[in-house]
Amino acid sequence: MKKVFFLVLLAVGCATAASAQAKAQQTLKLSLPTVQNCEICKEKIETYLKRFDGVTFISVNLKRKEATVKYLTDRISDEDIKAAIATAGFDANEVKAEPDAYNRLPKCCKQPEVKAGVPKPGR
């Protein structure tokens, strides 16, 4: 009888622990308005964020210019994730890219420059 009670208690404890861990994970959808339709941009953001403790999943959709990030709330916050993307050189929601990081991006990851009053070549 003691063994049965102990096994039931152990099972309840494990279920509670698993439930607590599941609650600690959040999903964050981010707008990435400055990201270009470029695999280098995608790879740069995904690789950069994977280095942070607590980020469990990252997916960048270039067509929609957005990212989905799953993270553990006891290890990293949504503000930290936005700041990390800004440090990589990209805007994330309301957080603007760090200018030095943006300047270090490859040309394909930068927004095309538009000069006022001067049409783009070929138009």
PDB file of C-alpha atoms in Angstrom:
ATOM      1  CA  MET A   1       0.000   0.000   0.000  1.00  0.00           C
ATOM      2  CA  LYS A   2       2.862   2.357   0.810  1.00  0.00           C
ATOM      3  CA  LYS A   3       4.426   1.613  -2.578  1.00  0.00           C
ATOM      4  CA  VAL A   4       1.180   2.445  -4.403  1.00  0.00           C
ATOM      5  CA  PHE A   5       0.811   5.693  -2.453  1.00  0.00           C
ATOM      6  CA  PHE A   6       4.429   6.609  -3.204  1.00  0.00           C
ATOM      7  CA  LEU A   7       3.992   5.882  -6.932  1.00  0.00           C
ATOM      8  CA  VAL A   8       0.800   7.966  -7.104  1.00  0.00           C
ATOM      9  CA  LEU A   9       2.527  10.809  -5.263  1.00  0.00           C
ATOM     10  CA  LEU A  10       5.500  10.583  -7.631  1.00  0.00           C
ATOM     11  CA  ALA A  11       3.228  10.626 -10.701  1.00  0.00           C
ATOM     12  CA  VAL A  12       1.334  13.687  -9.432  1.00  0.00           C
ATOM     13  CA  GLY A  13       4.634  15.440  -8.687  1.00  0.00           C
ATOM     14  CA  CYS A  14       5.974  14.765 -12.177  1.00  0.00           C
ATOM     15  CA  ALA A  15       2.746  15.945 -13.797  1.00  0.00           C
ATOM     16  CA  THR A  16       2.821  19.150 -11.754  1.00  0.00           C
ATOM     17  CA  ALA A  17       6.453  19.812 -12.682  1.00  0.00           C
ATOM     18  CA  ALA A  18       5.747  19.231 -16.379  1.00  0.00           C
ATOM     19  CA  SER A  19       2.738  21.531 -16.201  1.00  0.00           C
ATOM     20  CA  ALA A  20       4.783  24.279 -14.552  1.00  0.00           C
ATOM     21  CA  GLN A  21       7.405  24.078 -17.301  1.00  0.00           C
ATOM     22  CA  ALA A  22       4.783  24.266 -20.038  1.00  0.00           C
ATOM     23  CA  LYS A  23       3.326  27.443 -18.536  1.00  0.00           C
ATOM     24  CA  ALA A  24       6.734  29.150 -18.570  1.00  0.00           C
ATOM     25  CA  GLN A  25       6.913  29.141 -22.390  1.00  0.00           C
ATOM     26  CA  GLN A  26       5.485  32.049 -24.400  1.00  0.00           C
ATOM     27  CA  THR A  27       5.121  32.712 -28.110  1.00  0.00           C
ATOM     28  CA  LEU A  28       5.977  36.155 -29.437  1.00  0.00           C
ATOM     29  CA  LYS A  29       5.029  37.401 -32.916  1.00  0.00           C
ATOM     30  CA  LEU A  30       7.237  40.225 -34.122  1.00  0.00           C
ATOM     31  CA  SER A  31       6.978  42.615 -37.023  1.00  0.00           C
ATOM     32  CA  LEU A  32      10.306  42.999 -38.842  1.00  0.00           C
ATOM     33  CA  PRO A  33       9.651  45.969 -41.147  1.00  0.00           C
ATOM     34  CA  THR A  34      13.278  46.434 -42.225  1.00  0.00           C
ATOM     35  CA  VAL A  35      14.042  42.798 -43.071  1.00  0.00           C
ATOM     36  CA  GLN A  36      14.566  42.190 -46.788  1.00  0.00           C
ATOM     37  CA  ASN A  37      13.528  39.164 -48.841  1.00  0.00           C
ATOM     38  CA  CYS A  38      16.958  37.657 -48.354  1.00  0.00           C
ATOM     39  CA  GLU A  39      18.038  34.325 -46.860  1.00  0.00           C
ATOM     40  CA  ILE A  40      21.048  36.026 -45.273  1.00  0.00           C
ATOM     41  CA  CYS A  41      18.695  38.265 -43.241  1.00  0.00           C
ATOM     42  CA  LYS A  42      16.696  35.254 -42.117  1.00  0.00           C
ATOM     43  CA  GLU A  43      19.783  33.247 -41.207  1.00  0.00           C
ATOM     44  CA  LYS A  44      21.339  36.187 -39.354  1.00  0.00           C
ATOM     45  CA  ILE A  45      18.261  36.731 -37.139  1.00  0.00           C
ATOM     46  CA  GLU A  46      17.694  33.023 -36.458  1.00  0.00           C
ATOM     47  CA  THR A  47      21.364  32.331 -35.685  1.00  0.00           C
ATOM     48  CA  TYR A  48      21.651  35.405 -33.470  1.00  0.00           C
ATOM     49  CA  LEU A  49      18.559  34.609 -31.397  1.00  0.00           C
ATOM     50  CA  LYS A  50      19.388  30.913 -30.971  1.00  0.00           C
ATOM     51  CA  ARG A  51      22.430  31.952 -28.921  1.00  0.00           C
ATOM     52  CA  PHE A  52      20.233  33.367 -26.153  1.00  0.00           C
ATOM     53  CA  ASP A  53      19.371  31.126 -23.221  1.00  0.00           C
ATOM     54  CA  GLY A  54      15.620  30.643 -23.100  1.00  0.00           C
ATOM     55  CA  VAL A  55      14.870  30.946 -26.836  1.00  0.00           C
ATOM     56  CA  THR A  56      13.442  27.549 -27.802  1.00  0.00           C
ATOM     57  CA  PHE A  57      12.194  28.248 -31.349  1.00  0.00           C
ATOM     58  CA  ILE A  58      12.638  30.965 -33.965  1.00  0.00           C
ATOM     59  CA  SER A  59      11.111  31.214 -37.421  1.00  0.00           C
ATOM     60  CA  VAL A  60      11.422  34.192 -39.761  1.00  0.00           C
ATOM     61  CA  ASN A  61       8.856  34.668 -42.533  1.00  0.00           C
ATOM     62  CA  LEU A  62      10.491  36.944 -45.104  1.00  0.00           C
ATOM     63  CA  LYS A  63       7.375  37.354 -47.215  1.00  0.00           C
ATOM     64  CA  ARG A  64       5.318  38.629 -44.277  1.00  0.00           C
ATOM     65  CA  LYS A  65       8.290  40.400 -42.655  1.00  0.00           C
ATOM     66  CA  GLU A  66       7.625  38.808 -39.293  1.00  0.00           C
ATOM     67  CA  ALA A  67       9.159  36.385 -36.835  1.00  0.00           C
ATOM     68  CA  THR A  68       7.706  33.886 -34.399  1.00  0.00           C
ATOM     69  CA  VAL A  69       9.768  33.268 -31.282  1.00  0.00           C
ATOM     70  CA  LYS A  70       9.030  30.752 -28.534  1.00  0.00           C
ATOM     71  CA  TYR A  71      10.863  31.402 -25.301  1.00  0.00           C
ATOM     72  CA  LEU A  72      10.999  30.532 -21.615  1.00  0.00           C
ATOM     73  CA  THR A  73       9.745  33.486 -19.600  1.00  0.00           C
ATOM     74  CA  ASP A  74      11.921  32.706 -16.602  1.00  0.00           C
ATOM     75  CA  ARG A  75      15.081  33.077 -18.732  1.00  0.00           C
ATOM     76  CA  ILE A  76      14.401  35.866 -21.238  1.00  0.00           C
ATOM     77  CA  SER A  77      11.742  38.535 -21.771  1.00  0.00           C
ATOM     78  CA  ASP A  78      10.016  39.759 -24.913  1.00  0.00           C
ATOM     79  CA  GLU A  79      11.821  43.104 -24.496  1.00  0.00           C
ATOM     80  CA  ASP A  80      15.174  41.279 -24.417  1.00  0.00           C
ATOM     81  CA  ILE A  81      14.259  39.481 -27.653  1.00  0.00           C
ATOM     82  CA  LYS A  82      13.329  42.748 -29.391  1.00  0.00           C
ATOM     83  CA  ALA A  83      16.555  44.357 -28.172  1.00  0.00           C
ATOM     84  CA  ALA A  84      18.553  41.374 -29.452  1.00  0.00           C
ATOM     85  CA  ILE A  85      17.044  41.723 -32.928  1.00  0.00           C
ATOM     86  CA  ALA A  86      17.826  45.464 -32.858  1.00  0.00           C
ATOM     87  CA  THR A  87      21.407  44.605 -31.883  1.00  0.00           C
ATOM     88  CA  ALA A  88      21.554  42.328 -34.936  1.00  0.00           C
ATOM     89  CA  GLY A  89      20.676  45.351 -37.123  1.00  0.00           C
ATOM     90  CA  PHE A  90      16.924  44.965 -37.710  1.00  0.00           C
ATOM     91  CA  ASP A  91      13.814  46.755 -36.408  1.00  0.00           C
ATOM     92  CA  ALA A  92      11.569  44.621 -34.183  1.00  0.00           C
ATOM     93  CA  ASN A  93       8.093  46.063 -33.590  1.00  0.00           C
ATOM     94  CA  GLU A  94       8.661  49.484 -32.006  1.00  0.00           C
ATOM     95  CA  VAL A  95      12.365  48.868 -31.232  1.00  0.00           C
ATOM     96  CA  LYS A  96      14.616  50.404 -33.885  1.00  0.00           C
ATOM     97  CA  ALA A  97      17.778  48.747 -35.163  1.00  0.00           C
ATOM     98  CA  GLU A  98      21.063  49.926 -33.705  1.00  0.00           C
ATOM     99  CA  PRO A  99      22.664  52.162 -36.368  1.00  0.00           C
ATOM    100  CA  ASP A 100      26.142  50.598 -36.079  1.00  0.00           C
ATOM    101  CA  ALA A 101      24.702  47.089 -36.398  1.00  0.00           C
ATOM    102  CA  TYR A 102      22.574  48.146 -39.387  1.00  0.00           C
ATOM    103  CA  ASN A 103      25.638  49.642 -41.101  1.00  0.00           C
ATOM    104  CA  ARG A 104      27.508  46.328 -40.685  1.00  0.00           C
ATOM    105  CA  LEU A 105      24.756  44.352 -42.458  1.00  0.00           C
ATOM    106  CA  PRO A 106      25.464  43.100 -45.979  1.00  0.00           C
ATOM    107  CA  LYS A 107      24.021  45.297 -48.732  1.00  0.00           C
ATOM    108  CA  CYS A 108      21.294  42.742 -49.508  1.00  0.00           C
ATOM    109  CA  CYS A 109      19.944  43.087 -45.933  1.00  0.00           C
ATOM    110  CA  LYS A 110      19.639  46.877 -46.062  1.00  0.00           C
ATOM    111  CA  GLN A 111      16.612  48.790 -47.238  1.00  0.00           C
ATOM    112  CA  PRO A 112      16.994  50.241 -50.738  1.00  0.00           C
ATOM    113  CA  GLU A 113      17.839  53.927 -50.663  1.00  0.00           C
ATOM    114  CA  VAL A 114      15.247  56.190 -52.233  1.00  0.00           C
ATOM    115  CA  LYS A 115      16.418  59.654 -53.222  1.00  0.00           C
ATOM    116  CA  ALA A 116      13.698  62.294 -53.304  1.00  0.00           C
ATOM    117  CA  GLY A 117      12.830  63.510 -56.784  1.00  0.00           C
ATOM    118  CA  VAL A 118      15.204  61.150 -58.578  1.00  0.00           C
ATOM    119  CA  PRO A 119      13.571  58.151 -60.274  1.00  0.00           C
ATOM    120  CA  LYS A 120      15.199  54.747 -59.922  1.00  0.00           C
ATOM    121  CA  PRO A 121      17.156  53.614 -62.993  1.00  0.00           C
ATOM    122  CA  GLY A 122      15.098  51.772 -65.586  1.00  0.00           C
ATOM    123  CA  ARG A 123      11.788  53.452 -64.756  1.00  0.00           C
TER     124      ARG A 123
END
